[in-house]
CSV table of C-alpha atoms and ligand atoms in Angstrom, one decimal:
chain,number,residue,atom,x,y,z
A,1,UNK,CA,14.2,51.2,-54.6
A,2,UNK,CA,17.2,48.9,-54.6
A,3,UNK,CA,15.8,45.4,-55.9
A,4,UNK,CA,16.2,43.0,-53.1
A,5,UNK,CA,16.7,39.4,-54.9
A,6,UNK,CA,19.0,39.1,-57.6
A,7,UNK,CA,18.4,39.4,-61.6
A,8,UNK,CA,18.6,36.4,-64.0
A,9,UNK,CA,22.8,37.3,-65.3
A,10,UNK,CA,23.9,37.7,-61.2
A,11,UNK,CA,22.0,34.8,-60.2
A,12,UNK,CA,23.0,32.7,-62.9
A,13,UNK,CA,27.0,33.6,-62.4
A,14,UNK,CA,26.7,33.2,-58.8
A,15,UNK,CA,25.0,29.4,-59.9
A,16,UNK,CA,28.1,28.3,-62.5
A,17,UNK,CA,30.7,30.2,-59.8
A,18,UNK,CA,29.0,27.4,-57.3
A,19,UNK,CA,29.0,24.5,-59.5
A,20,UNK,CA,32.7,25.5,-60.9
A,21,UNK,CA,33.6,25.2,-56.8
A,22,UNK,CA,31.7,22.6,-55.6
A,23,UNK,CA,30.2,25.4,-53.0
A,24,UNK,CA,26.8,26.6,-51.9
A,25,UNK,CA,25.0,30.0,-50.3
A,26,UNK,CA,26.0,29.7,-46.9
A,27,UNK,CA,24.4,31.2,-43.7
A,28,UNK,CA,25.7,32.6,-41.0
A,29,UNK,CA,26.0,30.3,-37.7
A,30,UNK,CA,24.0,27.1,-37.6
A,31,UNK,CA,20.3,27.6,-35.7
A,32,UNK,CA,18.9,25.2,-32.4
A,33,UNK,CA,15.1,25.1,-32.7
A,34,UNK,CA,13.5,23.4,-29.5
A,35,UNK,CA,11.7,20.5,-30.5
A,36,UNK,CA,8.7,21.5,-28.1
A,37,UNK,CA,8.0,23.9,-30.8
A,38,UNK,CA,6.7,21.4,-32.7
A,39,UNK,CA,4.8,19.5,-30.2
A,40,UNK,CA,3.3,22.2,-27.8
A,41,UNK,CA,-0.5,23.3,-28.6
A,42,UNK,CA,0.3,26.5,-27.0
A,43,UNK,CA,2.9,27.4,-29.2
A,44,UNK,CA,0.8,26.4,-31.9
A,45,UNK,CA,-2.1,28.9,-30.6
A,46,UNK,CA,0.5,31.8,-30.5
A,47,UNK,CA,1.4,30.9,-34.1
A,48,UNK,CA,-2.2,30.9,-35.2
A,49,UNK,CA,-3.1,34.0,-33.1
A,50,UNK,CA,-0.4,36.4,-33.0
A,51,UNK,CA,1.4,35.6,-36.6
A,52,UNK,CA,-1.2,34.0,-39.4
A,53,UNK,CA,-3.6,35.9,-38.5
A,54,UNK,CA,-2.0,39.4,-37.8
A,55,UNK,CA,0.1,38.6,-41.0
A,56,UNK,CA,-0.8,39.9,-44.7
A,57,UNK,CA,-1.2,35.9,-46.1
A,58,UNK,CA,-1.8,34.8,-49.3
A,59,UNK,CA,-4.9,33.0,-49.5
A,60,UNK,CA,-5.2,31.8,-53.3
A,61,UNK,CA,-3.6,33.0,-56.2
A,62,UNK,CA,-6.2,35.5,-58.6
A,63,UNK,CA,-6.4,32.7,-61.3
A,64,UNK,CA,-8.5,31.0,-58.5
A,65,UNK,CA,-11.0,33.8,-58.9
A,66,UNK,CA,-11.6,34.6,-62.7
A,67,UNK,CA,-15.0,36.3,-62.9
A,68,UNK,CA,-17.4,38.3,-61.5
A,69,UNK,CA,-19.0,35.6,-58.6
A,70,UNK,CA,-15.7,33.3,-57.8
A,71,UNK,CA,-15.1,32.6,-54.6
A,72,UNK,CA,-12.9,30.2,-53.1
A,73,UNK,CA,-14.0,29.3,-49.3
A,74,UNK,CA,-11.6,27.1,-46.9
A,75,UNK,CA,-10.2,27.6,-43.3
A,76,UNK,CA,-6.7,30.0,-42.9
A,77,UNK,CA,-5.2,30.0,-39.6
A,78,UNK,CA,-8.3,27.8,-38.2
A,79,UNK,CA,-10.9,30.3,-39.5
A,80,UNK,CA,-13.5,29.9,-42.4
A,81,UNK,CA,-12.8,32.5,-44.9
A,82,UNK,CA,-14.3,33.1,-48.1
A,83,UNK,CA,-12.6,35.3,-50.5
A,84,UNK,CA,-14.8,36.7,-54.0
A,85,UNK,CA,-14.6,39.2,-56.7
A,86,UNK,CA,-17.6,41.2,-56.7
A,87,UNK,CA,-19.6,42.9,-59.6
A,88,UNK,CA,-16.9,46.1,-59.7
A,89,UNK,CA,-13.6,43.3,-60.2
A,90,UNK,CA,-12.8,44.2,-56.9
A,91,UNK,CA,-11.7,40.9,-54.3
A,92,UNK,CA,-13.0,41.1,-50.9
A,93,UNK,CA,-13.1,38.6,-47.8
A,94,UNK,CA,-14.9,37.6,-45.0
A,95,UNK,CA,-15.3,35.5,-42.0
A,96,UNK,CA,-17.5,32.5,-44.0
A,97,UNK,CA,-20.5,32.5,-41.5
A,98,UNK,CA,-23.9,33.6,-41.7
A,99,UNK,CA,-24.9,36.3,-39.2
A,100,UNK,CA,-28.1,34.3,-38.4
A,101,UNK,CA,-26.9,31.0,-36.9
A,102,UNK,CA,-23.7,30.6,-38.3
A,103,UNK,CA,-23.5,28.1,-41.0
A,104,UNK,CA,-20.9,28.6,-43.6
A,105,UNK,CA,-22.1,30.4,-46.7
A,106,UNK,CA,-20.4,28.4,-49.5
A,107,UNK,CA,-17.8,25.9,-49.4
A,108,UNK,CA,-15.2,25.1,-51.6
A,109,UNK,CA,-14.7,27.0,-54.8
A,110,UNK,CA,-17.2,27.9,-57.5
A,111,UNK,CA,-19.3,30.9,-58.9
A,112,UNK,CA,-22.1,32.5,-57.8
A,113,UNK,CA,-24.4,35.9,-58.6
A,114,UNK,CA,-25.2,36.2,-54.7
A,115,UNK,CA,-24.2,33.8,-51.6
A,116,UNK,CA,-27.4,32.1,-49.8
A,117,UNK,CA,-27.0,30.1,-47.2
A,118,UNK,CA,-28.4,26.5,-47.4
A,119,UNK,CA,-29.6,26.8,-43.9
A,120,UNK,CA,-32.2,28.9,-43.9
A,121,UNK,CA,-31.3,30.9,-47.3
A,122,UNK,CA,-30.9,34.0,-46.6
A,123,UNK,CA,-28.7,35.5,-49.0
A,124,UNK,CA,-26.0,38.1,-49.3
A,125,UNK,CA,-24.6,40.3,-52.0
A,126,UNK,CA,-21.3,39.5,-53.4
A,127,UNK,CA,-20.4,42.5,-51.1
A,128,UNK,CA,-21.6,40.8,-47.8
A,129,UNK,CA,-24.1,43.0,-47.7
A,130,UNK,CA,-27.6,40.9,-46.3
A,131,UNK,CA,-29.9,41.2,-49.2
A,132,UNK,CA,-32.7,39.1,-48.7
A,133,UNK,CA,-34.4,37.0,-45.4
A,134,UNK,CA,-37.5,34.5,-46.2
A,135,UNK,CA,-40.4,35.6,-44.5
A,136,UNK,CA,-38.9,38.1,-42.9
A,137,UNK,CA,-41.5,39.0,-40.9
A,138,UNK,CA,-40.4,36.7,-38.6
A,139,UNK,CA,-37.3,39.4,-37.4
A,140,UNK,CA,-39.3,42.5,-36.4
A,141,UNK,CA,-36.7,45.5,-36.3
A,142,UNK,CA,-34.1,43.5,-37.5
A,143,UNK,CA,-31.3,46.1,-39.0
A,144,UNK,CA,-30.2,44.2,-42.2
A,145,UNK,CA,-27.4,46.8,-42.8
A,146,UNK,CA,-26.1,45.2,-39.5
A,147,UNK,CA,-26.0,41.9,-40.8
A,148,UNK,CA,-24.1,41.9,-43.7
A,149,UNK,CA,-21.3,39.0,-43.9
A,150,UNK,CA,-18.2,40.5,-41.6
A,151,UNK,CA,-15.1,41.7,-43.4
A,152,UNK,CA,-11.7,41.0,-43.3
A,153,UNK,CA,-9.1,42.8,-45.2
A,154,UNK,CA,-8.1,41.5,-48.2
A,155,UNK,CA,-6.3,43.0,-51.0
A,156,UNK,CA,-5.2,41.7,-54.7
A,157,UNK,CA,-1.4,42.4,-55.6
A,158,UNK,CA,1.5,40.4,-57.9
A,159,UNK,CA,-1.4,37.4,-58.7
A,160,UNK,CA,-2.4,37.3,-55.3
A,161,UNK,CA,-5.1,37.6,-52.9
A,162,UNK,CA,-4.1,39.0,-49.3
A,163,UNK,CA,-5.7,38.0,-46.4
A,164,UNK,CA,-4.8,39.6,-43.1
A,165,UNK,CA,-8.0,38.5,-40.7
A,166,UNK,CA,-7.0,40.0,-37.2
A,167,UNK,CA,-5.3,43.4,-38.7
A,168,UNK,CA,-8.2,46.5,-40.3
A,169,UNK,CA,-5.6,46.9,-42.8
A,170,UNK,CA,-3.1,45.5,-45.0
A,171,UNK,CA,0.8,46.8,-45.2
A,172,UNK,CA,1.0,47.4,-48.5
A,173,UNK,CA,4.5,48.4,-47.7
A,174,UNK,CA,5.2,44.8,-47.1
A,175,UNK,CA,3.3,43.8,-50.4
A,176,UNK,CA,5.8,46.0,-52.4
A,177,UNK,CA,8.7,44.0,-51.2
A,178,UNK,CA,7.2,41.2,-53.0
A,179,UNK,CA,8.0,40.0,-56.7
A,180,UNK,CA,5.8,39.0,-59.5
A,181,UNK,CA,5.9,35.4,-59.6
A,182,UNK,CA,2.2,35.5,-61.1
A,183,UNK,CA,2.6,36.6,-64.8
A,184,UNK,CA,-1.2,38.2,-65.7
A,185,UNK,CA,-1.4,35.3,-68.4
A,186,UNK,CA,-1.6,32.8,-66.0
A,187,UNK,CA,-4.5,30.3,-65.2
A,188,UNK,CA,-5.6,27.8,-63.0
A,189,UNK,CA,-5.4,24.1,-63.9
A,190,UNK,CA,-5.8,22.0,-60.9
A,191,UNK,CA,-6.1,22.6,-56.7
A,192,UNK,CA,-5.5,19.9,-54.6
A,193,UNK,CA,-5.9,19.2,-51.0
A,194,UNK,CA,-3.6,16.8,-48.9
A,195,UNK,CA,-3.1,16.3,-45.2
A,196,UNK,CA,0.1,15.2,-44.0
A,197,UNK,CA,0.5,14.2,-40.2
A,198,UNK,CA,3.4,16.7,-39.4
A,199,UNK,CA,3.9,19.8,-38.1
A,200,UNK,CA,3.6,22.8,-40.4
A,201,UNK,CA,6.9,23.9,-40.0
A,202,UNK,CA,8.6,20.6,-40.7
A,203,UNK,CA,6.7,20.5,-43.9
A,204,UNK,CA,8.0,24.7,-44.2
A,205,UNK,CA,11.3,23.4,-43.8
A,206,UNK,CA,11.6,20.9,-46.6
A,207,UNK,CA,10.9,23.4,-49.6
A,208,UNK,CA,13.9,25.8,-48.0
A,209,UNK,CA,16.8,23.8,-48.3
A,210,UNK,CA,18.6,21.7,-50.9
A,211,UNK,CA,21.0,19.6,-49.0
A,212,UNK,CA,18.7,16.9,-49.2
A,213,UNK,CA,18.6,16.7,-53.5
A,214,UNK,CA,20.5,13.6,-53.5
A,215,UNK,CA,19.5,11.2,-50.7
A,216,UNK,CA,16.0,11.8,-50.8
A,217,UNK,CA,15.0,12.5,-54.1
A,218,UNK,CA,17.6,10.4,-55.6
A,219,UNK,CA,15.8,8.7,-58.6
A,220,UNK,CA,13.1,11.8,-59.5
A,221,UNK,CA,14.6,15.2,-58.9
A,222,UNK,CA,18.5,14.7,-58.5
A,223,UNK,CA,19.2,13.0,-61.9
A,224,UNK,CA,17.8,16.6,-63.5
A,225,UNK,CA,18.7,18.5,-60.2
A,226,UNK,CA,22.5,19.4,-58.1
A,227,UNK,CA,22.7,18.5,-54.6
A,228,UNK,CA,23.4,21.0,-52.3
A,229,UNK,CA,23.8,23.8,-54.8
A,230,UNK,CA,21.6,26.9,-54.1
A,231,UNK,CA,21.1,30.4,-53.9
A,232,UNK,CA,19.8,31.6,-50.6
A,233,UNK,CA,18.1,35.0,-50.7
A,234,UNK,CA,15.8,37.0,-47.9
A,235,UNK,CA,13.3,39.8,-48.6
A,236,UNK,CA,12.0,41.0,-45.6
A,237,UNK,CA,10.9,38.2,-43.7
A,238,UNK,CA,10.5,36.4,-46.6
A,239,UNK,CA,13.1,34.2,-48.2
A,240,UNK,CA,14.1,33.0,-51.9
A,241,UNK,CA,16.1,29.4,-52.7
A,242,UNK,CA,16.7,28.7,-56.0
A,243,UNK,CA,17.7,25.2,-57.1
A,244,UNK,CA,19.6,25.1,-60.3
A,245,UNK,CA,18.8,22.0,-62.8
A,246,UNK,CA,21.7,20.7,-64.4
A,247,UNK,CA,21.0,22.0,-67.8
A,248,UNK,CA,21.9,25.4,-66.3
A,249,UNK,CA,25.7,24.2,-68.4
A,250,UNK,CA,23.9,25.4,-71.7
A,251,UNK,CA,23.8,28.8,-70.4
A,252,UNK,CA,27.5,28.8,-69.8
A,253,UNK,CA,28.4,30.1,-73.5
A,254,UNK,CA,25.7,32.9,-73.6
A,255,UNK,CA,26.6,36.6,-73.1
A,256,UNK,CA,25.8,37.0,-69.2
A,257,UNK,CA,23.4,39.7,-70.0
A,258,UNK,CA,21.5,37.7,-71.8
A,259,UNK,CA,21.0,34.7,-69.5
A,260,UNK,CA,17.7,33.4,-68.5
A,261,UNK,CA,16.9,32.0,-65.2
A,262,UNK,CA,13.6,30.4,-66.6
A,263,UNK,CA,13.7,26.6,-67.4
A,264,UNK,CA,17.0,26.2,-66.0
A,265,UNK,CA,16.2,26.2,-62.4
A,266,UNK,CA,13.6,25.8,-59.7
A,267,UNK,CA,12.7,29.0,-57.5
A,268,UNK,CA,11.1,28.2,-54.1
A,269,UNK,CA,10.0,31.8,-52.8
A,270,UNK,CA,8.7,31.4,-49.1
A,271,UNK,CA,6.4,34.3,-48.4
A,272,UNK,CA,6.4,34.1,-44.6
A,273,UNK,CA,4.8,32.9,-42.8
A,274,UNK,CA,3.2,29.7,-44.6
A,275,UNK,CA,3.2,30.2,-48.4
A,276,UNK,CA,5.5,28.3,-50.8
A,277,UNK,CA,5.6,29.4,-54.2
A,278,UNK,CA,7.8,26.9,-56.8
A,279,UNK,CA,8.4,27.6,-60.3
A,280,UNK,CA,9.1,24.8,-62.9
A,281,UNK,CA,9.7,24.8,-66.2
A,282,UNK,CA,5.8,24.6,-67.6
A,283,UNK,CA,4.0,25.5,-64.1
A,284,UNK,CA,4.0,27.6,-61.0
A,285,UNK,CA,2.6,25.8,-58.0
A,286,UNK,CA,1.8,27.7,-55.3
A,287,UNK,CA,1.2,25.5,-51.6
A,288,UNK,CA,-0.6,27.3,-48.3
A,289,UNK,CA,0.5,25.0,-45.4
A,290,UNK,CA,-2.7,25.2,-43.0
A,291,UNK,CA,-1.6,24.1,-39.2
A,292,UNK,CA,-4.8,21.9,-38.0
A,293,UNK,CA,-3.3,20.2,-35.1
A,294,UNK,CA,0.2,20.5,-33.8
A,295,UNK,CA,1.2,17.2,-35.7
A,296,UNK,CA,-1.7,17.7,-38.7
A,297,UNK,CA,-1.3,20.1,-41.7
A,298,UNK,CA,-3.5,20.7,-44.8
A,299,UNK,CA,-1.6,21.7,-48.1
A,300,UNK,CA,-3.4,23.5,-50.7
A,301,UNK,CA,-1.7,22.9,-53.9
A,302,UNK,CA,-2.8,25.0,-56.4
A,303,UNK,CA,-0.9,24.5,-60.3
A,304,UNK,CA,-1.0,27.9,-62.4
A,305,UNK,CA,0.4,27.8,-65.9
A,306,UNK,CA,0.7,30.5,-68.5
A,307,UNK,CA,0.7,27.8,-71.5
A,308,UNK,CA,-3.0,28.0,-73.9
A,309,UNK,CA,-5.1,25.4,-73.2
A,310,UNK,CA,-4.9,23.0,-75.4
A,311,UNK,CA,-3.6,19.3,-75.9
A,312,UNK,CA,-0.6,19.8,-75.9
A,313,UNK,CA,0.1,22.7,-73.6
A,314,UNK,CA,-2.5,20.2,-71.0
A,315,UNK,CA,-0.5,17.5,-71.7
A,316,UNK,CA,2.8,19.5,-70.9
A,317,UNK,CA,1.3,21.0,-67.6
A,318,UNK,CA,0.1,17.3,-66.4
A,319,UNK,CA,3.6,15.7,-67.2
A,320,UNK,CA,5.4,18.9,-64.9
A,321,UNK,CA,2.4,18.2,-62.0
A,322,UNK,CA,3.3,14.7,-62.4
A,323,UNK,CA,7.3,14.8,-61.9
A,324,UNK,CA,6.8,17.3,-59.3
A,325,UNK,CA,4.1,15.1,-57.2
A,326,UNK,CA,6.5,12.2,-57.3
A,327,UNK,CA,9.2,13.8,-55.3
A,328,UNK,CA,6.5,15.6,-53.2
A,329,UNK,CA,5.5,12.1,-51.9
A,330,UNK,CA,9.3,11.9,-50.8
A,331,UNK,CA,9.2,15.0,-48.9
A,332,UNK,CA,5.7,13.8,-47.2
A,333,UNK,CA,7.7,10.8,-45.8
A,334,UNK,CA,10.3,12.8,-44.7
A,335,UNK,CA,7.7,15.5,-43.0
A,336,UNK,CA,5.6,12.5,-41.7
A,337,UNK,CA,8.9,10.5,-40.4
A,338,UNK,CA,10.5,13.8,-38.7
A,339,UNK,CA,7.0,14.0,-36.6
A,340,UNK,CA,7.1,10.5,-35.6
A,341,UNK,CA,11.0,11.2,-34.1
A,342,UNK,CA,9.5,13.6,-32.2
A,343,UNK,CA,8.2,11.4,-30.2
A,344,UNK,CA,11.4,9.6,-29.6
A,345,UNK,CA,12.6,12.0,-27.6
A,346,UNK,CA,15.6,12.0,-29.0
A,347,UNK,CA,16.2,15.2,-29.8
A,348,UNK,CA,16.1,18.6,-27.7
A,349,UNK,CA,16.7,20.6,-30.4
A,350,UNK,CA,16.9,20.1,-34.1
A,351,UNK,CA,20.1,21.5,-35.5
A,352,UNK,CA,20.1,23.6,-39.1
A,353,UNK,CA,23.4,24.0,-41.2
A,354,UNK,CA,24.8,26.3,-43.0
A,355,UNK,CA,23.2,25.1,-46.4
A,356,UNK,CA,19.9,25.9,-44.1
A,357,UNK,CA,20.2,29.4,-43.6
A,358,UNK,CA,16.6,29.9,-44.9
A,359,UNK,CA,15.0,27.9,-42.1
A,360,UNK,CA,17.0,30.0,-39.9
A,361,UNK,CA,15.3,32.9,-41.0
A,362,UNK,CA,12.0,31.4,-40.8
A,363,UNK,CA,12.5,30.6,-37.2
A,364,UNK,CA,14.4,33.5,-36.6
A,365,UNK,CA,11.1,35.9,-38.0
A,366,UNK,CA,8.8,33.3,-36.5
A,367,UNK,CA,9.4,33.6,-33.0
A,368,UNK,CA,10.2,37.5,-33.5
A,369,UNK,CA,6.9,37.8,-34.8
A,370,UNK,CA,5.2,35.9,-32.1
A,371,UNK,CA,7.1,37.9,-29.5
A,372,UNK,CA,5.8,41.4,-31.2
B,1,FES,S1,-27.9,29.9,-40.5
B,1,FES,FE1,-27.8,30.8,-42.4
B,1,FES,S2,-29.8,31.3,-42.8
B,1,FES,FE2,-29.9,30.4,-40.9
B,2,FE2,FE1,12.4,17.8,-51.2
């Protein structure tokens, strides 16, 4: 199969060609997107219904679940899911309520031989299956095979977990389109969870572009970073910016078959519909943007590293959170400030450029999707 996003020499020529021209990727026609598709609750619901939940999403990257007994529990699309690796290796999911009165099983992340509920404790096998009820006397007839914890598919591919909770299957033709941005040596260090008062697509919208390098991330990512430089690629309905640093210039006298795209830029890779994967030079940070409320998202943030744990490599992976985190804060105030203009009225439509061409295919396979 013809590889759909570019290797490290073409993208790296197609990066110097840009800065040598003062030019960027651009799209192809500029993109209108009604502003009452930020603020409507039913458009929200058909987001929630008909694409993150009919969609193959990742949930958490497989460093998230490194033994037998992991299992990381949170709400996708509005949903509790929990998602563990069972005694065979194997990652399964399901909807994170007990079949008696529906408490959640576990919450959060941890590790655990079987799941009891703290309700009433009855307990199921790290396959769902309902192993054990106290006194269960109490539920004469009561099939136990019945009761087992209910599935959803999920699959492990490229570092992954795959959730798709409204489909019986997963595409795996769709998985296929999608590179390896998870190297198998890579760990966990550190999840965190923030909630930023915007709309989950606003907050979509500021990883895809770079136009704003300069004027908003003036004093943390543009004295290392170019302004309005990228490379804009789509796979499928997913899409690929990459966001050259300026020391991309050392690379200039290297044969071009020999240049590496690592540590001289930042790849954003949006795996549609609400997945941002970033590299940087010592981490990969991979962010699910859960929709709560029209104007309320919760980002997962989880930081994945390759480098051995110790001081040193800690120290490293801290210091890349760290610079990362400070222009995140600047993109929160832009996220939370865009919301607040909603409300202005000012707007109809917000307008996206030509340097935005991956919001426009977000959109464009957005409201496709929901139409489907
Ligand atoms: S609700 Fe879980 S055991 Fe009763
Ligand atoms: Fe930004």
């Amino acid at each position: 199969m013809k590889a759909l996003l570019a290797d490290d020499p073409s993208l790296v020529e197609r990066i110097l060609d840009h800065i040598d021209h003062k030019t960027t990727d651009l799209g192809e026609a500029i993109w209108h997107e009604p502003v009452e598709h930020y603020t409507s609750a039913e458009r929200l619901r058909a987001e929630v219904e008909r694409v993150l939940r009919r969609t193959p999403t990742p949930f958490c990257p497989s460093a998230a679940l490194p033994e037998v007994g992991s299992y990381v529990a949170r709400a996708a699309a509005l949903t509790p899911i929990v998602a563990v690796r069972g005694t065979d290796g194997v990652v399964r999911a399901f909807r994170n309520a007990c079949r008696h009165r529906g408490v959640q099983v576990v919450d959060g992340t941890g590790c655990k031989k079987a799941l009891t509920c703290r309700y009433h404790a009855w307990t199921y096998g790290l396959d769902g299956r309902l192993r054990g009820i106290p006194d269960e006397h109490g539920f004469p007839g009561l099939d136990k095979d019945a009761y087992g914890l209910v599935p959803v598919a999920a699959i492990e591919r490229r570092g992954m977990v795959f959730v798709n909770q409204d489909e019986l299957e997963i595409d795996l033709a769709y998985l296929d389109l999608l590179p390896d941005v998870f190297g198998p040596d890579m760990r966990l260090f550190t999840t965190i969870e923030q909630e930023f008062e915007a709309n989950w697509k606003i907050v979509a919208e500021g990883f895809l572009e770079g136009y704003h390098i300069r004027s908003t991330h003036h004093d943390t990512f543009y004295p290392r970073q170019y302004d309005n430089i990228n490379v804009i690629e789509s796979f499928g309905r997913n899409s690929r910016v990459s966001f050259p640093y300026r020391a991309i210039e050392k690379l200039r006298p290297v044969p071009p078959a020999d240049r590496k795209a690592a540590g001289v830029l930042t790849q954003v890779y949006h795996l549609f519909p609400n997945v941002m994967v970033a590299t940087f030079p010592t981490n990969t940070v991979m962010v699910v943007l859960e929709p709560l409320t029209v104007d309320r998202t919760r980002l997962i943030n989880y930081t994945l590293s390759a480098l051995v744990d110790e001081a040193e490599g800690r120290a490293a992976i801290a210091h890349g959170r760290d610079f990362v985190a400070a222009g995140a804060v600047e993109d929160r105030e832009m996220a939370c400030s865009a919301q607040r203009g909603l409300a202005s009225q000012a707007n109809k439509v917000f307008t996206f450029g030509l340097f935005e061409g991956a919001i426009r295919h977000f959109h464009r396979n957005l409201g496709a999707a929901i139409e489907t």
